[in-house]
PDB file of C-alpha atoms and ligand atoms in Angstrom:
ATOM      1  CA  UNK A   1     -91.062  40.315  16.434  1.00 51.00           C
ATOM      2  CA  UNK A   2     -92.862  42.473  19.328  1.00 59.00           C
ATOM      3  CA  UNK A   3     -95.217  39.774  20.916  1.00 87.00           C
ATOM      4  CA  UNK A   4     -99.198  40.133  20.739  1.00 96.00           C
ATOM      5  CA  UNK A   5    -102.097  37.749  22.177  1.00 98.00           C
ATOM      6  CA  UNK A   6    -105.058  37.213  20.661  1.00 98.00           C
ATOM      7  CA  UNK A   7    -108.271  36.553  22.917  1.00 98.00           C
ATOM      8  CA  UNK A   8    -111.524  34.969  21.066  1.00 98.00           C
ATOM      9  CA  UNK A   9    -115.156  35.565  22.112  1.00 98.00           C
ATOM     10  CA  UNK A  10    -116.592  32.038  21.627  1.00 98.00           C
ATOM     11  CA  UNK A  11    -120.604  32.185  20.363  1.00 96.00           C
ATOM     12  CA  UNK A  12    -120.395  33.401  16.852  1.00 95.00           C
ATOM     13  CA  UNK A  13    -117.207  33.700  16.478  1.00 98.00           C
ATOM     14  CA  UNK A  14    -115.971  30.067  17.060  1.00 98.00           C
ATOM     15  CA  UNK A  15    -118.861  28.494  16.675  1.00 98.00           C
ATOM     16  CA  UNK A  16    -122.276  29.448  16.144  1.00 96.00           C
ATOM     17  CA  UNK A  17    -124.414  28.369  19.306  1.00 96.00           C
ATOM     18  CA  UNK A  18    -126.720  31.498  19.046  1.00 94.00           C
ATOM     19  CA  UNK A  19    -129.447  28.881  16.964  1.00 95.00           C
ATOM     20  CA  UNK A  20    -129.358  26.067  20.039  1.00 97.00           C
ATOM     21  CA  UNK A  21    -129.854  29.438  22.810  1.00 97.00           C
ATOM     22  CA  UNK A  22    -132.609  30.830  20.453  1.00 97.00           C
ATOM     23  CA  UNK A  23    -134.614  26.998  20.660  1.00 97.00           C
ATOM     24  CA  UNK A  24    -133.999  26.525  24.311  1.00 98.00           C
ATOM     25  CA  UNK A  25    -135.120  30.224  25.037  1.00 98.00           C
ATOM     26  CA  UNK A  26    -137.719  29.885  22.515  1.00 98.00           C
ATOM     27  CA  UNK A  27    -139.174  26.376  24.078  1.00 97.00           C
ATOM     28  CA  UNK A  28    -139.131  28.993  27.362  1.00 98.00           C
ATOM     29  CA  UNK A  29    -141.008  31.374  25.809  1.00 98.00           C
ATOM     30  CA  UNK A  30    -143.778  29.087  24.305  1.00 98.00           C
ATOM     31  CA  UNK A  31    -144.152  27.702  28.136  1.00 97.00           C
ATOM     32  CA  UNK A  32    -145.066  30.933  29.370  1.00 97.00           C
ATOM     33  CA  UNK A  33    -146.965  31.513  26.266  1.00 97.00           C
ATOM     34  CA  UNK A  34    -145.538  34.692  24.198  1.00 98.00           C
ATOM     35  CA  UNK A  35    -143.851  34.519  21.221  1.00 98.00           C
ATOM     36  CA  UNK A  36    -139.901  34.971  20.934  1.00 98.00           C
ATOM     37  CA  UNK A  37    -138.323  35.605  17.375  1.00 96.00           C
ATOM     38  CA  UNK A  38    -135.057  35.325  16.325  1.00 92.00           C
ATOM     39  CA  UNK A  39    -134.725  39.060  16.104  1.00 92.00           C
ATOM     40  CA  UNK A  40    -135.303  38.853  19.980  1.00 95.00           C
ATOM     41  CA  UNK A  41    -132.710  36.555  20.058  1.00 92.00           C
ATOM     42  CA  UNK A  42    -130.046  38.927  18.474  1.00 87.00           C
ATOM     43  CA  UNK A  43    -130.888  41.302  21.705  1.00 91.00           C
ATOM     44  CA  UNK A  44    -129.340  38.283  23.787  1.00 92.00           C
ATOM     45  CA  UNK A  45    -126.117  37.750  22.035  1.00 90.00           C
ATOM     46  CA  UNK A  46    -123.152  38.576  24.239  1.00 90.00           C
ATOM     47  CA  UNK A  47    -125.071  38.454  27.031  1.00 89.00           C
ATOM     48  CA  UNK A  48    -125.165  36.348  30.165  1.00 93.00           C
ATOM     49  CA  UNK A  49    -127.390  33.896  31.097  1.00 96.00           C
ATOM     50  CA  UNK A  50    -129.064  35.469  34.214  1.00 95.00           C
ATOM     51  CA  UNK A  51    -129.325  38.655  31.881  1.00 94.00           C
ATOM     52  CA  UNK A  52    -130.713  36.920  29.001  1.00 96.00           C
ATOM     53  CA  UNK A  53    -133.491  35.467  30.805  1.00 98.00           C
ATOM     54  CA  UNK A  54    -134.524  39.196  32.344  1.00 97.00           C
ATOM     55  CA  UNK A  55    -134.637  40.361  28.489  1.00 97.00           C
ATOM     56  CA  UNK A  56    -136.764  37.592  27.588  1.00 98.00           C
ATOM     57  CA  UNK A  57    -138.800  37.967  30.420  1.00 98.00           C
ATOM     58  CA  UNK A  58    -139.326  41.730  29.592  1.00 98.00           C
ATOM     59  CA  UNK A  59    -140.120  40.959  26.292  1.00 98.00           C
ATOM     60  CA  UNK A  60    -143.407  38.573  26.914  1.00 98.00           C
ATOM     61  CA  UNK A  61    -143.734  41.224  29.626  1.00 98.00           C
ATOM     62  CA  UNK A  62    -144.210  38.763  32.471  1.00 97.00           C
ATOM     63  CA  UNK A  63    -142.982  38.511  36.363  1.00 96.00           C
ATOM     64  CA  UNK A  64    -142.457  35.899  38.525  1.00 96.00           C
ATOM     65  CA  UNK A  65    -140.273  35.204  41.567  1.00 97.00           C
ATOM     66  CA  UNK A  66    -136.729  34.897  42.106  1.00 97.00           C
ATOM     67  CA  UNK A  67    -137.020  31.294  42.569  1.00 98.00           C
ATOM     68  CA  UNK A  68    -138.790  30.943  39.689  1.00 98.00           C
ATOM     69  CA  UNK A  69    -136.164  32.515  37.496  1.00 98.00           C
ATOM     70  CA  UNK A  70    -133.844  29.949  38.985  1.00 98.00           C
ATOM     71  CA  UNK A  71    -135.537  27.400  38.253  1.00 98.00           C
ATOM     72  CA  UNK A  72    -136.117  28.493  34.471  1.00 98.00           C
ATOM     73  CA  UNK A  73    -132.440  29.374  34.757  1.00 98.00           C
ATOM     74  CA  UNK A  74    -131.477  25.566  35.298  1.00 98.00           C
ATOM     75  CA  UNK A  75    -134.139  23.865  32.518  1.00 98.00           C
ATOM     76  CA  UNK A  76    -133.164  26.429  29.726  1.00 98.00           C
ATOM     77  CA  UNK A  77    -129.541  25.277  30.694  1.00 98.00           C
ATOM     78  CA  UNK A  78    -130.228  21.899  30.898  1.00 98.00           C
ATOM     79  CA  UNK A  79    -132.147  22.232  27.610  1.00 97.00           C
ATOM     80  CA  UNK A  80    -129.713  24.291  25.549  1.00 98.00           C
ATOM     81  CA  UNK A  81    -127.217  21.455  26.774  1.00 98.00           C
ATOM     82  CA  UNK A  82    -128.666  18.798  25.153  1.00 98.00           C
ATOM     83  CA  UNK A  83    -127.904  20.502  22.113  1.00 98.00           C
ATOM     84  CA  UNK A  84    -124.549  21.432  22.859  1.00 98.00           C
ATOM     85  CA  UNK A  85    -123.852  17.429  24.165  1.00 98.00           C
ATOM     86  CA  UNK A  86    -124.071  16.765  20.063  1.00 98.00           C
ATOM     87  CA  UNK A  87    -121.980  19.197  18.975  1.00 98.00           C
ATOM     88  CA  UNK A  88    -118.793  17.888  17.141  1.00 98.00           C
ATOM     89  CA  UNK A  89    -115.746  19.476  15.076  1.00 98.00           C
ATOM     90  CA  UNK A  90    -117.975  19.693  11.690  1.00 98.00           C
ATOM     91  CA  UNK A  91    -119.454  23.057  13.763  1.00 98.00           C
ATOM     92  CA  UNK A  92    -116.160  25.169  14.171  1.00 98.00           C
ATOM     93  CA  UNK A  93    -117.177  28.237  11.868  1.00 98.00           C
ATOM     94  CA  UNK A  94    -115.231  29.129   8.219  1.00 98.00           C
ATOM     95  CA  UNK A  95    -111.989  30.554   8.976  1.00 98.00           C
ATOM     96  CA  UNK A  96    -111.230  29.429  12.171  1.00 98.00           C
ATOM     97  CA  UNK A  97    -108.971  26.821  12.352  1.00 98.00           C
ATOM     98  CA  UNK A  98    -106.689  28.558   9.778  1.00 97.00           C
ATOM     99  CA  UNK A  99    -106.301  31.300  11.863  1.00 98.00           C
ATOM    100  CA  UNK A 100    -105.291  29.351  14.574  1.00 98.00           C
ATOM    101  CA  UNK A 101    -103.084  27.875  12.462  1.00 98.00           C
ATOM    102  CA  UNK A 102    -101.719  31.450  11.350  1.00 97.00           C
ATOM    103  CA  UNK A 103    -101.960  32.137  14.800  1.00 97.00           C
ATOM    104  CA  UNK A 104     -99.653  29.227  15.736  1.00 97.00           C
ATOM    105  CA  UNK A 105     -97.238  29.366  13.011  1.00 96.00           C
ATOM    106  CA  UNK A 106     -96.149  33.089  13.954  1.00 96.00           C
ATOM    107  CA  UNK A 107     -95.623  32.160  17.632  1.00 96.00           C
ATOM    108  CA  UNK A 108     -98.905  33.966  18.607  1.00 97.00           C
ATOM    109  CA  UNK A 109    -100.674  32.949  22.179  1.00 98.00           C
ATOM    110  CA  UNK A 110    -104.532  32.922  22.565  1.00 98.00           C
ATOM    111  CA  UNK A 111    -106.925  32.447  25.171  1.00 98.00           C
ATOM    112  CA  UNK A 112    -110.756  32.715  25.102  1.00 98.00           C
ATOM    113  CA  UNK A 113    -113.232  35.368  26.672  1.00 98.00           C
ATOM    114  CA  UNK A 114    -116.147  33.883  26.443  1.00 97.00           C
ATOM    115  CA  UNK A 115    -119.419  35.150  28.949  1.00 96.00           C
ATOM    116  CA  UNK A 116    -120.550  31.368  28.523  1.00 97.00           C
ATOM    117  CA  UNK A 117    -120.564  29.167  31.390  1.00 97.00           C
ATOM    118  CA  UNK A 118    -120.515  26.323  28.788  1.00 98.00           C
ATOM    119  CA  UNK A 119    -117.329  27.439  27.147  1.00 98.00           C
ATOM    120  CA  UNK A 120    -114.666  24.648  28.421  1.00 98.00           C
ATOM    121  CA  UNK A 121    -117.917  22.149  27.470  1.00 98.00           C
ATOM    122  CA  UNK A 122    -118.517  23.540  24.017  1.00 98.00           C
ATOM    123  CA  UNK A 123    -114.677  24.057  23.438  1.00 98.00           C
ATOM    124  CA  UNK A 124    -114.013  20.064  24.031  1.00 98.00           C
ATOM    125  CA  UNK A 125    -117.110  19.129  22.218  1.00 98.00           C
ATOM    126  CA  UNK A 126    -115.153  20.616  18.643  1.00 98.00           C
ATOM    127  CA  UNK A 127    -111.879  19.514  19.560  1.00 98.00           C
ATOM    128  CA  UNK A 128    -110.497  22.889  20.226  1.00 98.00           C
ATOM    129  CA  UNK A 129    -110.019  22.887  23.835  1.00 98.00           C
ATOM    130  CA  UNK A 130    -106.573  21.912  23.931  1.00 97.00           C
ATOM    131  CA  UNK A 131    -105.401  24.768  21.102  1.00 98.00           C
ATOM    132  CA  UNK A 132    -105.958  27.240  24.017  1.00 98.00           C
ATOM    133  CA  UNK A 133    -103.151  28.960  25.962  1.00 98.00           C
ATOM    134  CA  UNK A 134    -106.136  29.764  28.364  1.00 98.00           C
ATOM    135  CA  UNK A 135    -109.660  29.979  29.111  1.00 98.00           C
ATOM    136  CA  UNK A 136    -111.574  32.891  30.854  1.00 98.00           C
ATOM    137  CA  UNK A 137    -115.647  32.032  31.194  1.00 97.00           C
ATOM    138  CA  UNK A 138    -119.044  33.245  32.365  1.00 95.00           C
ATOM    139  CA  UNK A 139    -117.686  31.275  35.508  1.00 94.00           C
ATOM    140  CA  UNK A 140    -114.203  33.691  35.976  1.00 94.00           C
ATOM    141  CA  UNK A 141    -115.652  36.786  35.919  1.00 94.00           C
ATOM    142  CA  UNK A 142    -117.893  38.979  38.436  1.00 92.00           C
ATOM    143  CA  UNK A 143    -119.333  41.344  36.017  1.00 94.00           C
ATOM    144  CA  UNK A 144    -120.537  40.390  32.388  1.00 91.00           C
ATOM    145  CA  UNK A 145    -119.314  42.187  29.059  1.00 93.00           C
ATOM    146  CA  UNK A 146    -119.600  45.224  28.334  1.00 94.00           C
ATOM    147  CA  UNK A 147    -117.568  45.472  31.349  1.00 96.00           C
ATOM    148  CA  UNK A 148    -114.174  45.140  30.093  1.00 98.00           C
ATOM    149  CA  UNK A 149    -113.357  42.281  32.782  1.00 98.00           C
ATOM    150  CA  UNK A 150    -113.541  39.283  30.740  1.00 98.00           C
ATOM    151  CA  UNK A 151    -110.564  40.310  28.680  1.00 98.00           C
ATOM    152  CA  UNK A 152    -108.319  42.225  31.292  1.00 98.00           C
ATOM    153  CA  UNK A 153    -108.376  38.233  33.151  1.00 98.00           C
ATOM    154  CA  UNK A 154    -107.653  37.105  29.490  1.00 98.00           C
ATOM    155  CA  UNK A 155    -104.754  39.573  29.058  1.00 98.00           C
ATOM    156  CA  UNK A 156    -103.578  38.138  32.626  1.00 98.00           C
ATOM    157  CA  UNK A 157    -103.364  34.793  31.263  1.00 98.00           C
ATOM    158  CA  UNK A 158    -101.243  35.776  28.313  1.00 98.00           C
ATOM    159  CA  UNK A 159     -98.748  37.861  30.438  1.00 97.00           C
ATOM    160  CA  UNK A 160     -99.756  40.662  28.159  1.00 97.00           C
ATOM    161  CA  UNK A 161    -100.167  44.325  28.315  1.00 96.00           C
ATOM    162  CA  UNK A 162    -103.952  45.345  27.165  1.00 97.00           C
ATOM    163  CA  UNK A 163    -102.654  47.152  24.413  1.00 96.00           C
ATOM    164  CA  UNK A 164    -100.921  44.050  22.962  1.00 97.00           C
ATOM    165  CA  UNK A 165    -104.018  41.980  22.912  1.00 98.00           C
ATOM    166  CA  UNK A 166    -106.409  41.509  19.802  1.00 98.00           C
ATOM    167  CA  UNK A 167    -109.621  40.734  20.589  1.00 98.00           C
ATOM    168  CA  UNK A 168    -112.499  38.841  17.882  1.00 98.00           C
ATOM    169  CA  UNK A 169    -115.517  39.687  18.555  1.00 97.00           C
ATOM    170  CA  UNK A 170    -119.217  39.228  17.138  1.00 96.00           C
ATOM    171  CA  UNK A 171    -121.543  41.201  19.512  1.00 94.00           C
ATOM    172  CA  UNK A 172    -121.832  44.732  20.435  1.00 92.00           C
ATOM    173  CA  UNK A 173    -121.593  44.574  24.331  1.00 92.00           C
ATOM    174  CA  UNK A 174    -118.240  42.754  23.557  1.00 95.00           C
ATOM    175  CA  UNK A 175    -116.652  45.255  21.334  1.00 97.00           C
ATOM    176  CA  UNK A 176    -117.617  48.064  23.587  1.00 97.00           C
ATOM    177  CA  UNK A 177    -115.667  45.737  26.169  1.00 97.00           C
ATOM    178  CA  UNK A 178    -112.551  45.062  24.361  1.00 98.00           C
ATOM    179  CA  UNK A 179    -112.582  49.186  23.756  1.00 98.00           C
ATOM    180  CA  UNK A 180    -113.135  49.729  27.349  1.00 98.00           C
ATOM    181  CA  UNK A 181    -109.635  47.509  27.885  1.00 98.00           C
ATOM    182  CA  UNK A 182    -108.012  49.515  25.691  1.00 97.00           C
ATOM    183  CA  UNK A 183    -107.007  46.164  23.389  1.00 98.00           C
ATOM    184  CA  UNK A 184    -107.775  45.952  19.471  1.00 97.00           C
ATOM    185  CA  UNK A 185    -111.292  45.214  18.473  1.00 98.00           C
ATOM    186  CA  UNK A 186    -111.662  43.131  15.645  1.00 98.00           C
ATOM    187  CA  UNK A 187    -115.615  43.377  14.898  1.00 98.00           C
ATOM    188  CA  UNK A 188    -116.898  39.605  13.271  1.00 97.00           C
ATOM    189  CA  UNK A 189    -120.365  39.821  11.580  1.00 96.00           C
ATOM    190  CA  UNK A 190    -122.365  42.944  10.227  1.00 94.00           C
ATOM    191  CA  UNK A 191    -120.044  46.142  10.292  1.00 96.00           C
ATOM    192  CA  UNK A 192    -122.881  48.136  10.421  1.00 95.00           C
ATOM    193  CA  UNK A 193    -123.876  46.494  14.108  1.00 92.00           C
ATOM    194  CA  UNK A 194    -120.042  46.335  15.145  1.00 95.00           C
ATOM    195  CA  UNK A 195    -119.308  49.914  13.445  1.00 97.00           C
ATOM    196  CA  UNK A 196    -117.590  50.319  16.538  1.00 98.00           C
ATOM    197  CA  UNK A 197    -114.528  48.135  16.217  1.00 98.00           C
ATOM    198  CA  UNK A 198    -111.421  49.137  14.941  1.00 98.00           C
ATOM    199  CA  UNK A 199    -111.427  46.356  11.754  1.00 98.00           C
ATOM    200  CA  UNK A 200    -114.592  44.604  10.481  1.00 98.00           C
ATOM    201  CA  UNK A 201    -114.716  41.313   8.781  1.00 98.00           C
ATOM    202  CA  UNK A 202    -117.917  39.236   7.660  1.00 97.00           C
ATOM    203  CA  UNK A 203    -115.987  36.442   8.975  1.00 97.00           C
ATOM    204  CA  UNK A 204    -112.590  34.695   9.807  1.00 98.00           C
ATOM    205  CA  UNK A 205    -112.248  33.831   5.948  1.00 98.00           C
ATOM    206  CA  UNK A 206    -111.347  37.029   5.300  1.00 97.00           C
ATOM    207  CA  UNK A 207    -108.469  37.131   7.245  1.00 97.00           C
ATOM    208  CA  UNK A 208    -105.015  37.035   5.492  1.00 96.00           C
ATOM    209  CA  UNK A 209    -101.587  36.127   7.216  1.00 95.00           C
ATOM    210  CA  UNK A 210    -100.615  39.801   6.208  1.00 96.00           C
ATOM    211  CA  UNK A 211    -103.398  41.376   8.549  1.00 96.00           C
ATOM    212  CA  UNK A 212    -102.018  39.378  11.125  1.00 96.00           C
ATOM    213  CA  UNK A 213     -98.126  40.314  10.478  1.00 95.00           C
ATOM    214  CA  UNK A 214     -99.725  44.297  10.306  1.00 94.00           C
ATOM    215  CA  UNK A 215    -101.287  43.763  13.973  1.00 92.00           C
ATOM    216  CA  UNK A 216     -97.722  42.928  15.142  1.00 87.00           C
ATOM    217  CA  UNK A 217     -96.623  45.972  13.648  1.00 84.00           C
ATOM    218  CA  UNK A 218     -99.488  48.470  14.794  1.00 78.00           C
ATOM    219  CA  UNK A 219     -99.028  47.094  18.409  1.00 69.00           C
ATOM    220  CA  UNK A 220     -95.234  48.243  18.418  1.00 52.00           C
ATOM    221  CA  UNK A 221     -95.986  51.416  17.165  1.00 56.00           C
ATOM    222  CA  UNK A 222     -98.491  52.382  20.141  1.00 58.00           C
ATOM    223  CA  UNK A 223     -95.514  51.092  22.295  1.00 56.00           C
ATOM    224  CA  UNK A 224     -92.963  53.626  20.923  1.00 55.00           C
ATOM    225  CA  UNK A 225     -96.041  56.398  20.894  1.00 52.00           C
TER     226      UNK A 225
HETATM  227  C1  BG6 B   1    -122.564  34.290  25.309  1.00 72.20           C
HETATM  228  C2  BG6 B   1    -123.730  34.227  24.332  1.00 72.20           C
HETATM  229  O1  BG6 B   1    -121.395  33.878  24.691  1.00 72.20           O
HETATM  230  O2  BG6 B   1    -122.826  33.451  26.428  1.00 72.20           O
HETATM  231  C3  BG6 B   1    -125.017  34.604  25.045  1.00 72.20           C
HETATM  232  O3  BG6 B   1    -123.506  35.122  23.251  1.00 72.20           O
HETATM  233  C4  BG6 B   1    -125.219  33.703  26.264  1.00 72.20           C
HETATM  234  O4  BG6 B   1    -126.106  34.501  24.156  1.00 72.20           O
HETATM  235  C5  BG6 B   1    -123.995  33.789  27.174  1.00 72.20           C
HETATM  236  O5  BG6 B   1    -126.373  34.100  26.979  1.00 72.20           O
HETATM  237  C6  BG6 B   1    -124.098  32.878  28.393  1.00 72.20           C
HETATM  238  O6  BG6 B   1    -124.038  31.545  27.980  1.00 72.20           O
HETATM  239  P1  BG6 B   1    -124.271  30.275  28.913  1.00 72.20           P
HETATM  240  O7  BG6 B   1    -123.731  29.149  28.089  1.00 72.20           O
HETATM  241  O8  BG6 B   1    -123.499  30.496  30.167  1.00 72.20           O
HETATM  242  O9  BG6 B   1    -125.736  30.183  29.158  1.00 72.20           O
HETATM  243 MG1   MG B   2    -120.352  36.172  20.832  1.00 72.20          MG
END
């Protein structure tokens, strides 16, 4: 069997920390007194931290100073942490430990591409940390998704061509990203959002040790193309 890697965005794929970004950005937003909705919230997903905070910052239509932003920078992180400190097992999303399983039982490597600084944190705090064959993080990386970068390290770590690499994925910027690579894009969440992946699932549930074995097959054929 033709080897592939798999590489898994973390944040609403793995687990869903979007809710515990949305209360710490939120609790931000009260402070400088506009209102932030979770609709707002969707606009951050995917995105870094430094990048998340300029949204929000747009959105209540407010400046301030560059230390300033670091210092909200370090509270909304310190915040969002204390959420993230109570995390445990029970909050690893439907789906995903049996495809690791699947995963492991075909001989299949797979690292994570997360743009999350917290990722080796969050990955311990559910137990999954060690299940990794490697980790690439908001701290590996010198430009943030949709910049393919993120996954070409990822690809690195699994001694893998791009084009042999499957990449999960629940936000937009990330998609575009794992096109940019030239890997497979497996869209996770609304397929009309993520219309631009190459397969679309509502979630891991849906999918079957067959769509696995067919990735192993598609990848050979764009090696004998
Ligand atoms: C991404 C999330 O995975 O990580 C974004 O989807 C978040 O919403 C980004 O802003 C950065 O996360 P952190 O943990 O470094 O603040
Ligand atoms: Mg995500």
């Amino acid at each position: 069997m033709k080897k592939i890697g798999v590489i898994f965005d973390l944040d609403g794929v793995i687990v869903d920390t979007a809710k515990y970004h949305f209360l710490a950005w939120k609790d931000l937003a009260d402070h400088l007194g506009f209102e932030f909705t979770e609709a707002h919230n969707e606009l951050l997903k995917g995105v870094s931290r430094v990048r998340s905070l300029e949204i929000l910052l747009d959105i209540g239509k407010v400046e301030i100073s560059d230390e300033k932003k670091q210092e909200y920078l370090i509270s909304k992180n310190s915040h969002y942490l204390e959420y993230i400190n109570k995390m445990g097992s029970e909050e690893i999303l439907p789906g995903v430990n049996e495809l690791l399983d699947t995963l492991d039982n075909l001989g299949i490597k797979y690292v994570l591409g997360s743009a999350s600084k917290n990722a080796p944190l969050i990955l311990k705090q559910v137990n999954l940390f060690e299940r990794f064959a490697g980790i690439v993080d908001g701290n590996s990386v010198s430009k943030a998704k949709p910049d393919p970068e993120v996954f070409l390290i990822g690809a690195k770590k699994l001694n893998l061509q791009p084009e042999h690499c499957v990449v999960f994925e629940d936000a937009i910027a990330g998609v575009e990203a794992a096109n940019k690579a030239n890997m497979i894009s497996i869209g996770v969440g609304d397929e009309k959002i993520l219309h631009e992946a190459d397969f679309n699932f509502e979630n891991l549930t849906e999918i079957s040790d067959d769509f696995v074995k067919g990735l192993v097959k598609r990848t050979k054929a764009i090696e004998h193309r």
